[in-house]
Structure formats: C-alpha cells, structure tokens
PDB file of C-alpha atoms in Angstrom:
ATOM      1  CA  GLU A  13     146.103 124.254 124.010  1.00  0.00           C
ATOM      2  CA  LYS A  14     147.976 125.995 121.208  1.00  0.00           C
ATOM      3  CA  GLN A  15     146.503 125.525 117.754  1.00  0.00           C
ATOM      4  CA  SER A  16     148.526 124.254 114.820  1.00  0.00           C
ATOM      5  CA  ILE A  17     149.685 127.098 112.605  1.00  0.00           C
ATOM      6  CA  ALA A  18     148.696 125.336 109.391  1.00  0.00           C
ATOM      7  CA  SER A  19     145.504 123.783 108.110  1.00  0.00           C
ATOM      8  CA  LYS A  20     145.644 120.123 107.182  1.00  0.00           C
ATOM      9  CA  GLU A  21     144.539 120.991 103.626  1.00  0.00           C
ATOM     10  CA  PRO A  22     146.629 123.395 101.545  1.00  0.00           C
ATOM     11  CA  ASP A  23     144.751 126.402 100.132  1.00  0.00           C
ATOM     12  CA  LYS A  24     141.776 125.864 102.423  1.00  0.00           C
ATOM     13  CA  LEU A  25     140.711 128.097 105.285  1.00  0.00           C
ATOM     14  CA  SER A  26     140.341 126.530 108.716  1.00  0.00           C
ATOM     15  CA  LYS A  27     136.938 125.929 110.271  1.00  0.00           C
ATOM     16  CA  GLN A  28     137.694 128.836 112.622  1.00  0.00           C
ATOM     17  CA  ALA A  29     138.323 131.195 109.692  1.00  0.00           C
ATOM     18  CA  GLU A  30     135.057 130.112 108.081  1.00  0.00           C
ATOM     19  CA  THR A  31     133.307 130.878 111.401  1.00  0.00           C
ATOM     20  CA  VAL A  32     134.873 134.362 111.445  1.00  0.00           C
ATOM     21  CA  LEU A  33     133.743 134.977 107.851  1.00  0.00           C
ATOM     22  CA  ALA A  34     130.198 133.848 108.701  1.00  0.00           C
ATOM     23  CA  ALA A  35     130.094 136.225 111.692  1.00  0.00           C
ATOM     24  CA  ARG A  36     131.293 139.097 109.507  1.00  0.00           C
ATOM     25  CA  ALA A  37     128.502 138.351 107.019  1.00  0.00           C
ATOM     26  CA  ASN A  38     125.825 138.253 109.755  1.00  0.00           C
ATOM     27  CA  PRO A  39     123.210 140.902 108.950  1.00  0.00           C
ATOM     28  CA  ASN A  40     121.731 140.822 112.491  1.00  0.00           C
ATOM     29  CA  ASN A  41     123.228 143.142 115.119  1.00  0.00           C
ATOM     30  CA  SER A  42     126.828 142.626 114.057  1.00  0.00           C
ATOM     31  CA  GLY A  43     128.967 142.040 111.032  1.00  0.00           C
ATOM     32  CA  ASP A  44     130.474 144.254 108.384  1.00  0.00           C
ATOM     33  CA  ALA A  45     127.088 145.726 107.427  1.00  0.00           C
ATOM     34  CA  LYS A  46     126.522 146.906 111.003  1.00  0.00           C
ATOM     35  CA  PHE A  47     129.954 148.560 111.060  1.00  0.00           C
ATOM     36  CA  ALA A  48     129.113 150.374 107.811  1.00  0.00           C
ATOM     37  CA  GLU A  49     125.748 151.508 109.193  1.00  0.00           C
ATOM     38  CA  ILE A  50     127.316 152.862 112.384  1.00  0.00           C
ATOM     39  CA  ALA A  51     130.038 154.696 110.457  1.00  0.00           C
ATOM     40  CA  GLU A  52     127.528 156.188 108.024  1.00  0.00           C
ATOM     41  CA  LYS A  53     125.395 157.497 110.910  1.00  0.00           C
ATOM     42  CA  GLU A  54     128.534 158.513 112.855  1.00  0.00           C
ATOM     43  CA  GLU A  55     127.239 156.728 115.957  1.00  0.00           C
ATOM     44  CA  TRP A  56     130.838 156.304 117.152  1.00  0.00           C
ATOM     45  CA  ILE A  57     129.834 155.330 120.708  1.00  0.00           C
ATOM     46  CA  MET A  58     128.574 152.006 119.350  1.00  0.00           C
ATOM     47  CA  PHE A  59     132.143 150.940 118.590  1.00  0.00           C
ATOM     48  CA  ARG A  60     132.854 151.175 122.298  1.00  0.00           C
ATOM     49  CA  ARG A  61     129.669 149.303 123.275  1.00  0.00           C
ATOM     50  CA  MET A  62     129.685 146.427 120.773  1.00  0.00           C
ATOM     51  CA  HIS A  63     131.522 143.138 121.214  1.00  0.00           C
ATOM     52  CA  TYR A  64     133.258 142.556 117.885  1.00  0.00           C
ATOM     53  CA  ASP A  65     136.917 141.884 118.603  1.00  0.00           C
ATOM     54  CA  TRP A  66     136.692 138.172 117.872  1.00  0.00           C
ATOM     55  CA  TRP A  67     135.273 138.524 114.341  1.00  0.00           C
ATOM     56  CA  MET A  68     136.421 141.985 113.188  1.00  0.00           C
ATOM     57  CA  PHE A  69     140.002 141.601 114.421  1.00  0.00           C
ATOM     58  CA  PRO A  70     140.717 137.859 114.552  1.00  0.00           C
ATOM     59  CA  TRP A  71     144.070 136.688 115.831  1.00  0.00           C
ATOM     60  CA  ALA A  72     145.973 133.460 116.453  1.00  0.00           C
ATOM     61  CA  GLY A  73     145.295 133.581 120.197  1.00  0.00           C
ATOM     62  CA  PRO A  74     142.282 132.266 122.071  1.00  0.00           C
ATOM     63  CA  SER A  75     139.283 134.440 122.895  1.00  0.00           C
ATOM     64  CA  SER A  76     136.543 134.165 125.472  1.00  0.00           C
ATOM     65  CA  TYR A  77     135.159 131.547 123.072  1.00  0.00           C
ATOM     66  CA  GLY A  78     138.328 129.438 123.327  1.00  0.00           C
ATOM     67  CA  SER A  79     139.792 128.501 119.940  1.00  0.00           C
ATOM     68  CA  LYS A  80     136.500 128.840 118.033  1.00  0.00           C
ATOM     69  CA  TYR A  81     137.685 132.010 116.209  1.00  0.00           C
ATOM     70  CA  GLN A  82     141.446 131.428 116.387  1.00  0.00           C
ATOM     71  CA  LEU A  83     143.086 131.826 112.975  1.00  0.00           C
ATOM     72  CA  THR A  84     145.985 129.763 111.700  1.00  0.00           C
ATOM     73  CA  LYS A  85     149.070 131.177 110.028  1.00  0.00           C
ATOM     74  CA  GLN A  86     147.735 129.840 106.727  1.00  0.00           C
ATOM     75  CA  ASP A  87     144.421 131.668 107.342  1.00  0.00           C
ATOM     76  CA  PHE A  88     146.233 134.987 107.764  1.00  0.00           C
ATOM     77  CA  PHE A  89     148.219 134.530 104.558  1.00  0.00           C
ATOM     78  CA  MET A  90     145.172 133.430 102.556  1.00  0.00           C
ATOM     79  CA  LEU A  91     142.882 136.173 103.887  1.00  0.00           C
ATOM     80  CA  ALA A  92     145.591 138.835 103.401  1.00  0.00           C
ATOM     81  CA  GLN A  93     145.490 138.045  99.663  1.00  0.00           C
ATOM     82  CA  ASP A  94     141.675 138.259  99.500  1.00  0.00           C
ATOM     83  CA  LYS A  95     140.979 141.820  98.305  1.00  0.00           C
ATOM     84  CA  GLN A  96     137.321 141.803  99.398  1.00  0.00           C
ATOM     85  CA  PHE A  97     138.139 140.536 102.898  1.00  0.00           C
ATOM     86  CA  MET A  98     140.997 143.011 103.342  1.00  0.00           C
ATOM     87  CA  ALA A  99     138.882 145.943 102.121  1.00  0.00           C
ATOM     88  CA  LYS A 100     136.317 145.123 104.830  1.00  0.00           C
ATOM     89  CA  TYR A 101     139.035 144.517 107.436  1.00  0.00           C
ATOM     90  CA  ILE A 102     140.695 147.859 106.667  1.00  0.00           C
ATOM     91  CA  PHE A 103     137.295 149.584 106.729  1.00  0.00           C
ATOM     92  CA  GLY A 104     136.650 148.118 110.213  1.00  0.00           C
ATOM     93  CA  LEU A 105     140.005 149.368 111.446  1.00  0.00           C
ATOM     94  CA  ARG A 106     139.299 152.778 109.886  1.00  0.00           C
ATOM     95  CA  CYS A 107     135.996 152.884 111.842  1.00  0.00           C
ATOM     96  CA  ILE A 108     137.831 152.385 115.152  1.00  0.00           C
ATOM     97  CA  ILE A 109     140.321 155.111 114.219  1.00  0.00           C
ATOM     98  CA  ASP A 110     137.532 157.467 113.052  1.00  0.00           C
ATOM     99  CA  ALA A 111     135.622 156.914 116.294  1.00  0.00           C
ATOM    100  CA  LYS A 112     138.668 158.315 118.108  1.00  0.00           C
ATOM    101  CA  ILE A 113     139.569 161.093 115.659  1.00  0.00           C
ATOM    102  CA  LYS A 114     136.113 162.251 114.512  1.00  0.00           C
ATOM    103  CA  GLY A 115     133.968 161.282 117.475  1.00  0.00           C
ATOM    104  CA  ASN A 116     136.430 161.454 120.389  1.00  0.00           C
ATOM    105  CA  ILE A 117     135.328 157.921 121.353  1.00  0.00           C
ATOM    106  CA  ASP A 118     138.092 155.553 122.398  1.00  0.00           C
ATOM    107  CA  ALA A 119     136.880 152.131 121.299  1.00  0.00           C
ATOM    108  CA  MET A 120     140.268 150.498 121.952  1.00  0.00           C
ATOM    109  CA  MET A 121     141.636 151.583 125.316  1.00  0.00           C
ATOM    110  CA  SER A 122     138.730 153.204 127.139  1.00  0.00           C
ATOM    111  CA  ASP A 123     137.902 152.130 130.675  1.00  0.00           C
ATOM    112  CA  TYR A 124     134.580 150.972 129.201  1.00  0.00           C
ATOM    113  CA  VAL A 125     136.088 148.228 127.018  1.00  0.00           C
ATOM    114  CA  SER A 126     137.981 145.061 127.827  1.00  0.00           C
ATOM    115  CA  PRO A 127     141.720 145.618 128.192  1.00  0.00           C
ATOM    116  CA  ARG A 128     142.163 142.662 125.838  1.00  0.00           C
ATOM    117  CA  ARG A 129     140.615 144.613 122.920  1.00  0.00           C
ATOM    118  CA  VAL A 130     143.652 146.774 122.207  1.00  0.00           C
ATOM    119  CA  ARG A 131     145.896 143.710 122.381  1.00  0.00           C
ATOM    120  CA  LYS A 132     143.711 141.745 119.960  1.00  0.00           C
ATOM    121  CA  ILE A 133     143.486 144.651 117.530  1.00  0.00           C
ATOM    122  CA  MET A 134     147.227 145.342 117.548  1.00  0.00           C
ATOM    123  CA  VAL A 135     148.191 141.670 117.163  1.00  0.00           C
ATOM    124  CA  SER A 136     145.539 141.150 114.464  1.00  0.00           C
ATOM    125  CA  VAL A 137     146.495 144.175 112.363  1.00  0.00           C
ATOM    126  CA  THR A 138     150.205 143.398 112.705  1.00  0.00           C
ATOM    127  CA  SER A 139     149.614 139.761 111.711  1.00  0.00           C
ATOM    128  CA  PHE A 140     147.684 140.822 108.608  1.00  0.00           C
ATOM    129  CA  LYS A 141     150.357 143.434 107.789  1.00  0.00           C
ATOM    130  CA  ASN A 142     153.014 140.734 108.033  1.00  0.00           C
ATOM    131  CA  ALA A 143     151.005 138.429 105.760  1.00  0.00           C
ATOM    132  CA  ALA A 144     149.983 141.110 103.230  1.00  0.00           C
ATOM    133  CA  THR A 145     151.827 142.380 100.190  1.00  0.00           C
ATOM    134  CA  GLY A 146     151.778 145.480  98.003  1.00  0.00           C
ATOM    135  CA  ASP A 147     149.178 148.187  98.558  1.00  0.00           C
ATOM    136  CA  THR A 148     147.396 146.233 101.294  1.00  0.00           C
ATOM    137  CA  LYS A 149     150.605 146.020 103.316  1.00  0.00           C
ATOM    138  CA  LYS A 150     151.225 149.751 102.808  1.00  0.00           C
ATOM    139  CA  ALA A 151     147.664 150.591 103.902  1.00  0.00           C
ATOM    140  CA  LEU A 152     148.022 148.520 107.070  1.00  0.00           C
ATOM    141  CA  GLU A 153     151.414 150.057 107.857  1.00  0.00           C
ATOM    142  CA  ALA A 154     149.888 153.542 107.537  1.00  0.00           C
ATOM    143  CA  MET A 155     146.983 152.585 109.792  1.00  0.00           C
ATOM    144  CA  ILE A 156     149.314 151.184 112.436  1.00  0.00           C
ATOM    145  CA  GLN A 157     151.211 154.491 112.340  1.00  0.00           C
ATOM    146  CA  THR A 158     147.913 156.381 112.738  1.00  0.00           C
ATOM    147  CA  ILE A 159     147.038 154.218 115.741  1.00  0.00           C
ATOM    148  CA  TYR A 160     150.352 154.989 117.442  1.00  0.00           C
ATOM    149  CA  GLU A 161     149.905 158.707 116.740  1.00  0.00           C
ATOM    150  CA  ASN A 162     146.373 158.801 118.192  1.00  0.00           C
ATOM    151  CA  TRP A 163     146.796 156.453 121.152  1.00  0.00           C
ATOM    152  CA  PRO A 164     149.848 157.912 122.942  1.00  0.00           C
ATOM    153  CA  ARG A 165     149.363 155.471 125.810  1.00  0.00           C
ATOM    154  CA  LEU A 166     150.764 152.783 123.473  1.00  0.00           C
ATOM    155  CA  THR A 167     154.115 154.555 123.213  1.00  0.00           C
ATOM    156  CA  ALA A 168     154.380 156.194 126.641  1.00  0.00           C
ATOM    157  CA  LYS A 169     157.687 155.628 128.434  1.00  0.00           C
ATOM    158  CA  LYS A 170     155.912 154.367 131.515  1.00  0.00           C
ATOM    159  CA  LYS A 171     153.750 151.629 130.049  1.00  0.00           C
ATOM    160  CA  GLU A 172     150.538 150.357 131.617  1.00  0.00           C
ATOM    161  CA  ALA A 173     150.375 146.636 132.368  1.00  0.00           C
ATOM    162  CA  ASN A 174     147.919 146.150 129.497  1.00  0.00           C
ATOM    163  CA  VAL A 175     150.285 147.819 127.031  1.00  0.00           C
ATOM    164  CA  LYS A 176     153.189 145.743 128.306  1.00  0.00           C
ATOM    165  CA  GLN A 177     151.068 142.669 127.592  1.00  0.00           C
ATOM    166  CA  ILE A 178     150.835 143.682 123.910  1.00  0.00           C
ATOM    167  CA  ALA A 179     154.516 142.887 123.459  1.00  0.00           C
ATOM    168  CA  LYS A 180     154.032 139.455 125.024  1.00  0.00           C
ATOM    169  CA  ASP A 181     150.950 138.781 122.884  1.00  0.00           C
ATOM    170  CA  MET A 182     152.843 139.897 119.766  1.00  0.00           C
ATOM    171  CA  GLN A 183     155.583 137.423 120.552  1.00  0.00           C
ATOM    172  CA  GLN A 184     153.161 134.580 121.275  1.00  0.00           C
ATOM    173  CA  TYR A 185     150.365 135.118 118.730  1.00  0.00           C
ATOM    174  CA  CYS A 186     151.564 137.424 115.931  1.00  0.00           C
ATOM    175  CA  VAL A 187     151.970 135.844 112.508  1.00  0.00           C
ATOM    176  CA  LYS A 188     155.401 136.556 111.114  1.00  0.00           C
TER     177      LYS A 188
END
C-alpha cells in the first residue's frame, strides 16, 4: 500500500519520521554516534557489515520493515530544512563515500550487501537534494557527483539489473 505523501498535520513530522530520528539517536550498536565512532577509527568494513539503510538513508518506499520507516514528502521537506539533521545525514553519506575512497570498502554495491542498499541511498540522497535549498542542496549535489565518479557501475553503458532498478525506484519513490 502506497503511503500518503503528506502528513495530516501541517508542520509536523510523520510517526515514521519520528521513528527514523529515534533510531538515529540510538546509542546502542547503531545510530549517528556509531557512524562517527566507526569513521574516527577508520573501521570502514563496518559500513559494509551493518544494517543501517532504513534509518541513515530513509526514503519514501517500503523497507523490509514495511512502511514503518517510510518518509512522506512533507517529512523530506521539513528534514531538509533542519540543519542538525542534514549535517548528520551528510556526514553519514560522507562515511559511505570515505569507506570506498579511503578504505577501498564498497558499502553500497558490494556482493556482500543487499542490492537494495544502493537504490535506497540514491533515492534518499536525491529526494533530500530535491527538498533542500542553498548550501545543503549544493553539498548534496556535490556528493551525488562524487558517488557517480567513484561507482562507475552506476553509469556503465551496459547496466546491471540492480542499477536499472534505480531509475524505476527514482520514478516511484523520489521526492520531487
């Protein structure tokens, strides 16, 4: 079942967005603090092993948890204006990029991770870019460019089935 793109109350995050924020704040085994700890120690392999897609890179599509972490269009626009949230979101994306560039660990498209991860990340970051303004939008645009430069499989002429699915997911779930 497709979720409504707007919350019933203006200027209020959905229950799903509140659940995502709570997961990000979780000090046990996951959350923003864990991402910071891993990056500080440069334990890049952990970004390939952990299951974080649903809270670090939320999107408007369902996850293995159904619609529990599915953001609304209103959520994306509200969160994109929250400087603290976006700083943590951009830091999380930077960690995934650094794992690849600094640690040679592919946490997005490796055979060791779910093929859905790259789709969720790309739809999530594009949705936030579309909802953001100013410097935040510019930062996300630059990060998307860095992703395309460092994951050539995303732009290869002969696209893998998983990469082809990104375009379909963008059409279905990306906030515009």
